Amino acid sequence: MTSPRDEGQDESLDDIRRDEQEAARSGELFYGNVNEFVVDRLVYLLTPPAPASGRVWCTEWYRHAQALSRLDSLWRAWEMLRFDPSLGMSNWWLHHADPHWAALTDPVTGPFAQCVGGHRAPAPVQVMEPPDGLFFDQRQSPSRDPFALD
């Protein structure tokens, strides 16, 4: 099969415009936000943790910062990979869905570990205040290297 260029013809303006519109369409989101993705698609794709597995899911997932971040990442990866007809969904499962789902539902270290009997507010990781002068606001002075040996 020959293309217009093979026959010495230039693509028409309409052909170029159509190609650009198709490319722009591929950048459109299918879901408007992560919640739409979770309730319309993800809940049907992933298997809920079985009681005997020890794994935990919290129905109030949106109240857990780590879960919200991971699920948002899953959604955005799905939005991009759905356009790859060859390996897109395989990559999504292998590199995104499976590891995130395992991390989310981990009964010891997952964000829902304390939600076995229902949602419980997550406690933040404890930190100590660092010594004064160790860190500086890099938005104000990005050229200074705090780890330089002056």
PDB file of C-alpha atoms in Angstrom:
ATOM      1  CA  MET A   1       0.000   0.000   0.000  1.00  0.00           C
ATOM      2  CA  THR A   2       1.391   3.403  -0.909  1.00  0.00           C
ATOM      3  CA  SER A   3       1.027   6.595   1.052  1.00  0.00           C
ATOM      4  CA  PRO A   4       0.510  10.016  -0.560  1.00  0.00           C
ATOM      5  CA  ARG A   5       4.178  10.779   0.100  1.00  0.00           C
ATOM      6  CA  ASP A   6       5.265   7.606  -1.725  1.00  0.00           C
ATOM      7  CA  GLU A   7       3.400   8.874  -4.770  1.00  0.00           C
ATOM      8  CA  GLY A   8       5.103  12.253  -4.527  1.00  0.00           C
ATOM      9  CA  GLN A   9       2.032  13.941  -3.077  1.00  0.00           C
ATOM     10  CA  ASP A  10       2.052  16.027   0.085  1.00  0.00           C
ATOM     11  CA  GLU A  11      -0.394  15.297   2.841  1.00  0.00           C
ATOM     12  CA  SER A  12      -3.390  17.557   2.652  1.00  0.00           C
ATOM     13  CA  LEU A  13      -4.106  20.078   5.368  1.00  0.00           C
ATOM     14  CA  ASP A  14      -7.160  17.999   6.334  1.00  0.00           C
ATOM     15  CA  ASP A  15      -5.001  14.877   6.754  1.00  0.00           C
ATOM     16  CA  ILE A  16      -2.575  16.754   8.997  1.00  0.00           C
ATOM     17  CA  ARG A  17      -5.408  18.299  11.019  1.00  0.00           C
ATOM     18  CA  ARG A  18      -7.047  14.874  11.450  1.00  0.00           C
ATOM     19  CA  ASP A  19      -3.733  13.364  12.627  1.00  0.00           C
ATOM     20  CA  GLU A  20      -3.255  16.184  15.142  1.00  0.00           C
ATOM     21  CA  GLN A  21      -6.804  15.781  16.448  1.00  0.00           C
ATOM     22  CA  GLU A  22      -6.274  12.031  16.890  1.00  0.00           C
ATOM     23  CA  ALA A  23      -3.021  12.661  18.762  1.00  0.00           C
ATOM     24  CA  ALA A  24      -4.724  15.218  21.018  1.00  0.00           C
ATOM     25  CA  ARG A  25      -7.607  12.815  21.658  1.00  0.00           C
ATOM     26  CA  SER A  26      -5.175  10.203  22.941  1.00  0.00           C
ATOM     27  CA  GLY A  27      -4.121  12.692  25.651  1.00  0.00           C
ATOM     28  CA  GLU A  28      -7.659  13.051  26.967  1.00  0.00           C
ATOM     29  CA  LEU A  29      -8.487  11.469  30.291  1.00  0.00           C
ATOM     30  CA  PHE A  30     -11.084   8.727  30.317  1.00  0.00           C
ATOM     31  CA  TYR A  31     -11.856   9.361  34.000  1.00  0.00           C
ATOM     32  CA  GLY A  32     -12.167  12.816  35.518  1.00  0.00           C
ATOM     33  CA  ASN A  33     -10.431  11.920  38.772  1.00  0.00           C
ATOM     34  CA  VAL A  34      -9.040   9.065  40.835  1.00  0.00           C
ATOM     35  CA  ASN A  35     -12.353   8.405  42.608  1.00  0.00           C
ATOM     36  CA  GLU A  36     -14.130   7.822  39.298  1.00  0.00           C
ATOM     37  CA  PHE A  37     -11.375   5.397  38.312  1.00  0.00           C
ATOM     38  CA  VAL A  38     -11.537   3.513  41.623  1.00  0.00           C
ATOM     39  CA  VAL A  39     -15.333   3.124  41.775  1.00  0.00           C
ATOM     40  CA  ASP A  40     -15.925   2.529  38.058  1.00  0.00           C
ATOM     41  CA  ARG A  41     -12.973   0.352  37.096  1.00  0.00           C
ATOM     42  CA  LEU A  42     -10.465  -0.611  39.785  1.00  0.00           C
ATOM     43  CA  VAL A  43     -12.970  -2.266  42.124  1.00  0.00           C
ATOM     44  CA  TYR A  44     -13.855  -4.651  39.293  1.00  0.00           C
ATOM     45  CA  LEU A  45     -10.263  -5.381  38.273  1.00  0.00           C
ATOM     46  CA  LEU A  46      -8.651  -6.129  41.622  1.00  0.00           C
ATOM     47  CA  THR A  47      -9.709  -8.973  43.876  1.00  0.00           C
ATOM     48  CA  PRO A  48     -10.742  -7.900  47.379  1.00  0.00           C
ATOM     49  CA  PRO A  49      -8.515  -9.358  50.068  1.00  0.00           C
ATOM     50  CA  ALA A  50      -9.868 -12.684  51.325  1.00  0.00           C
ATOM     51  CA  PRO A  51     -10.369 -12.811  55.114  1.00  0.00           C
ATOM     52  CA  ALA A  52      -7.879 -15.669  55.438  1.00  0.00           C
ATOM     53  CA  SER A  53      -5.197 -13.692  53.570  1.00  0.00           C
ATOM     54  CA  GLY A  54      -4.753 -11.222  56.390  1.00  0.00           C
ATOM     55  CA  ARG A  55      -4.650  -8.443  53.794  1.00  0.00           C
ATOM     56  CA  VAL A  56      -6.623  -5.281  54.521  1.00  0.00           C
ATOM     57  CA  TRP A  57      -8.621  -2.817  52.421  1.00  0.00           C
ATOM     58  CA  CYS A  58     -10.243   0.301  53.854  1.00  0.00           C
ATOM     59  CA  THR A  59     -13.501   1.459  52.278  1.00  0.00           C
ATOM     60  CA  GLU A  60     -12.447   4.999  53.224  1.00  0.00           C
ATOM     61  CA  TRP A  61      -9.254   4.724  51.182  1.00  0.00           C
ATOM     62  CA  TYR A  62      -9.354   8.442  50.350  1.00  0.00           C
ATOM     63  CA  ARG A  63      -8.618   9.253  54.027  1.00  0.00           C
ATOM     64  CA  HIS A  64      -5.161   7.652  53.796  1.00  0.00           C
ATOM     65  CA  ALA A  65      -2.518   9.846  52.169  1.00  0.00           C
ATOM     66  CA  GLN A  66      -0.394   6.899  50.972  1.00  0.00           C
ATOM     67  CA  ALA A  67      -3.417   5.117  49.526  1.00  0.00           C
ATOM     68  CA  LEU A  68      -4.611   8.248  47.774  1.00  0.00           C
ATOM     69  CA  SER A  69      -1.179   8.807  46.270  1.00  0.00           C
ATOM     70  CA  ARG A  70      -0.801   5.169  45.162  1.00  0.00           C
ATOM     71  CA  LEU A  71      -4.302   4.968  43.699  1.00  0.00           C
ATOM     72  CA  ASP A  72      -3.829   8.282  41.917  1.00  0.00           C
ATOM     73  CA  SER A  73      -0.593   6.873  40.456  1.00  0.00           C
ATOM     74  CA  LEU A  74      -2.436   3.719  39.348  1.00  0.00           C
ATOM     75  CA  TRP A  75      -5.112   5.800  37.669  1.00  0.00           C
ATOM     76  CA  ARG A  76      -2.638   8.048  35.849  1.00  0.00           C
ATOM     77  CA  ALA A  77      -0.564   5.076  34.685  1.00  0.00           C
ATOM     78  CA  TRP A  78      -3.735   3.363  33.434  1.00  0.00           C
ATOM     79  CA  GLU A  79      -4.749   6.542  31.566  1.00  0.00           C
ATOM     80  CA  MET A  80      -1.425   6.590  29.702  1.00  0.00           C
ATOM     81  CA  LEU A  81      -0.916   2.871  29.144  1.00  0.00           C
ATOM     82  CA  ARG A  82      -4.417   2.222  27.792  1.00  0.00           C
ATOM     83  CA  PHE A  83      -3.261   3.713  24.489  1.00  0.00           C
ATOM     84  CA  ASP A  84      -0.512   1.131  24.014  1.00  0.00           C
ATOM     85  CA  PRO A  85      -2.300  -1.712  22.191  1.00  0.00           C
ATOM     86  CA  SER A  86       0.564  -4.163  22.490  1.00  0.00           C
ATOM     87  CA  LEU A  87       1.994  -4.091  26.014  1.00  0.00           C
ATOM     88  CA  GLY A  88       0.176  -1.245  27.749  1.00  0.00           C
ATOM     89  CA  MET A  89      -2.142  -3.214  29.992  1.00  0.00           C
ATOM     90  CA  SER A  90       0.433  -5.903  30.668  1.00  0.00           C
ATOM     91  CA  ASN A  91       2.852  -3.206  31.816  1.00  0.00           C
ATOM     92  CA  TRP A  92       0.113  -1.628  33.908  1.00  0.00           C
ATOM     93  CA  TRP A  93      -0.605  -4.909  35.686  1.00  0.00           C
ATOM     94  CA  LEU A  94       3.010  -5.973  36.112  1.00  0.00           C
ATOM     95  CA  HIS A  95       4.623  -2.652  37.014  1.00  0.00           C
ATOM     96  CA  HIS A  96       1.756  -0.716  38.577  1.00  0.00           C
ATOM     97  CA  ALA A  97      -1.350  -2.608  39.694  1.00  0.00           C
ATOM     98  CA  ASP A  98       0.252  -5.696  41.233  1.00  0.00           C
ATOM     99  CA  PRO A  99       2.951  -3.938  43.289  1.00  0.00           C
ATOM    100  CA  HIS A 100       0.672  -1.090  44.415  1.00  0.00           C
ATOM    101  CA  TRP A 101      -2.133  -3.476  45.377  1.00  0.00           C
ATOM    102  CA  ALA A 102       0.292  -5.618  47.378  1.00  0.00           C
ATOM    103  CA  ALA A 103       1.633  -2.537  49.163  1.00  0.00           C
ATOM    104  CA  LEU A 104      -1.827  -1.082  49.789  1.00  0.00           C
ATOM    105  CA  THR A 105      -3.273  -4.243  51.303  1.00  0.00           C
ATOM    106  CA  ASP A 106      -0.175  -5.351  53.245  1.00  0.00           C
ATOM    107  CA  PRO A 107      -1.453  -6.212  56.738  1.00  0.00           C
ATOM    108  CA  VAL A 108       1.721  -5.056  58.485  1.00  0.00           C
ATOM    109  CA  THR A 109       3.092  -2.087  56.557  1.00  0.00           C
ATOM    110  CA  GLY A 110       0.197  -1.030  54.309  1.00  0.00           C
ATOM    111  CA  PRO A 111      -1.755   2.167  54.895  1.00  0.00           C
ATOM    112  CA  PHE A 112      -4.840   0.168  55.946  1.00  0.00           C
ATOM    113  CA  ALA A 113      -3.061  -2.062  58.494  1.00  0.00           C
ATOM    114  CA  GLN A 114      -5.009  -0.487  61.381  1.00  0.00           C
ATOM    115  CA  CYS A 115      -8.375  -0.621  59.557  1.00  0.00           C
ATOM    116  CA  VAL A 116      -9.186  -4.299  60.129  1.00  0.00           C
ATOM    117  CA  GLY A 117     -12.454  -3.505  61.955  1.00  0.00           C
ATOM    118  CA  GLY A 118     -13.209  -0.361  59.948  1.00  0.00           C
ATOM    119  CA  HIS A 119     -11.454   2.891  59.164  1.00  0.00           C
ATOM    120  CA  ARG A 120      -8.987   4.192  61.721  1.00  0.00           C
ATOM    121  CA  ALA A 121      -7.134   7.441  61.160  1.00  0.00           C
ATOM    122  CA  PRO A 122      -3.521   6.737  60.273  1.00  0.00           C
ATOM    123  CA  ALA A 123      -0.825   8.013  62.588  1.00  0.00           C
ATOM    124  CA  PRO A 124       2.008   9.891  60.891  1.00  0.00           C
ATOM    125  CA  VAL A 125       5.545   8.568  61.006  1.00  0.00           C
ATOM    126  CA  GLN A 126       7.344  10.101  63.979  1.00  0.00           C
ATOM    127  CA  VAL A 127      10.330  12.350  63.290  1.00  0.00           C
ATOM    128  CA  MET A 128      12.759  14.379  65.388  1.00  0.00           C
ATOM    129  CA  GLU A 129      13.411  18.047  64.649  1.00  0.00           C
ATOM    130  CA  PRO A 130      16.795  18.324  62.857  1.00  0.00           C
ATOM    131  CA  PRO A 131      19.493  20.663  64.182  1.00  0.00           C
ATOM    132  CA  ASP A 132      19.235  24.303  63.140  1.00  0.00           C
ATOM    133  CA  GLY A 133      21.149  25.134  59.972  1.00  0.00           C
ATOM    134  CA  LEU A 134      21.198  21.597  58.595  1.00  0.00           C
ATOM    135  CA  PHE A 135      18.611  22.367  55.916  1.00  0.00           C
ATOM    136  CA  PHE A 136      17.807  25.536  54.015  1.00  0.00           C
ATOM    137  CA  ASP A 137      14.912  26.611  51.820  1.00  0.00           C
ATOM    138  CA  GLN A 138      16.100  25.602  48.359  1.00  0.00           C
ATOM    139  CA  ARG A 139      13.397  27.664  46.701  1.00  0.00           C
ATOM    140  CA  GLN A 140      15.272  30.787  47.816  1.00  0.00           C
ATOM    141  CA  SER A 141      18.878  29.720  47.224  1.00  0.00           C
ATOM    142  CA  PRO A 142      19.070  26.765  44.804  1.00  0.00           C
ATOM    143  CA  SER A 143      22.754  27.257  43.957  1.00  0.00           C
ATOM    144  CA  ARG A 144      24.057  26.451  47.457  1.00  0.00           C
ATOM    145  CA  ASP A 145      24.991  22.790  47.993  1.00  0.00           C
ATOM    146  CA  PRO A 146      24.273  21.879  51.637  1.00  0.00           C
ATOM    147  CA  PHE A 147      26.611  18.888  51.422  1.00  0.00           C
ATOM    148  CA  ALA A 148      29.561  20.729  49.853  1.00  0.00           C
ATOM    149  CA  LEU A 149      32.809  20.571  51.795  1.00  0.00           C
ATOM    150  CA  ASP A 150      33.556  24.276  52.145  1.00  0.00           C
TER     151      ASP A 150
END
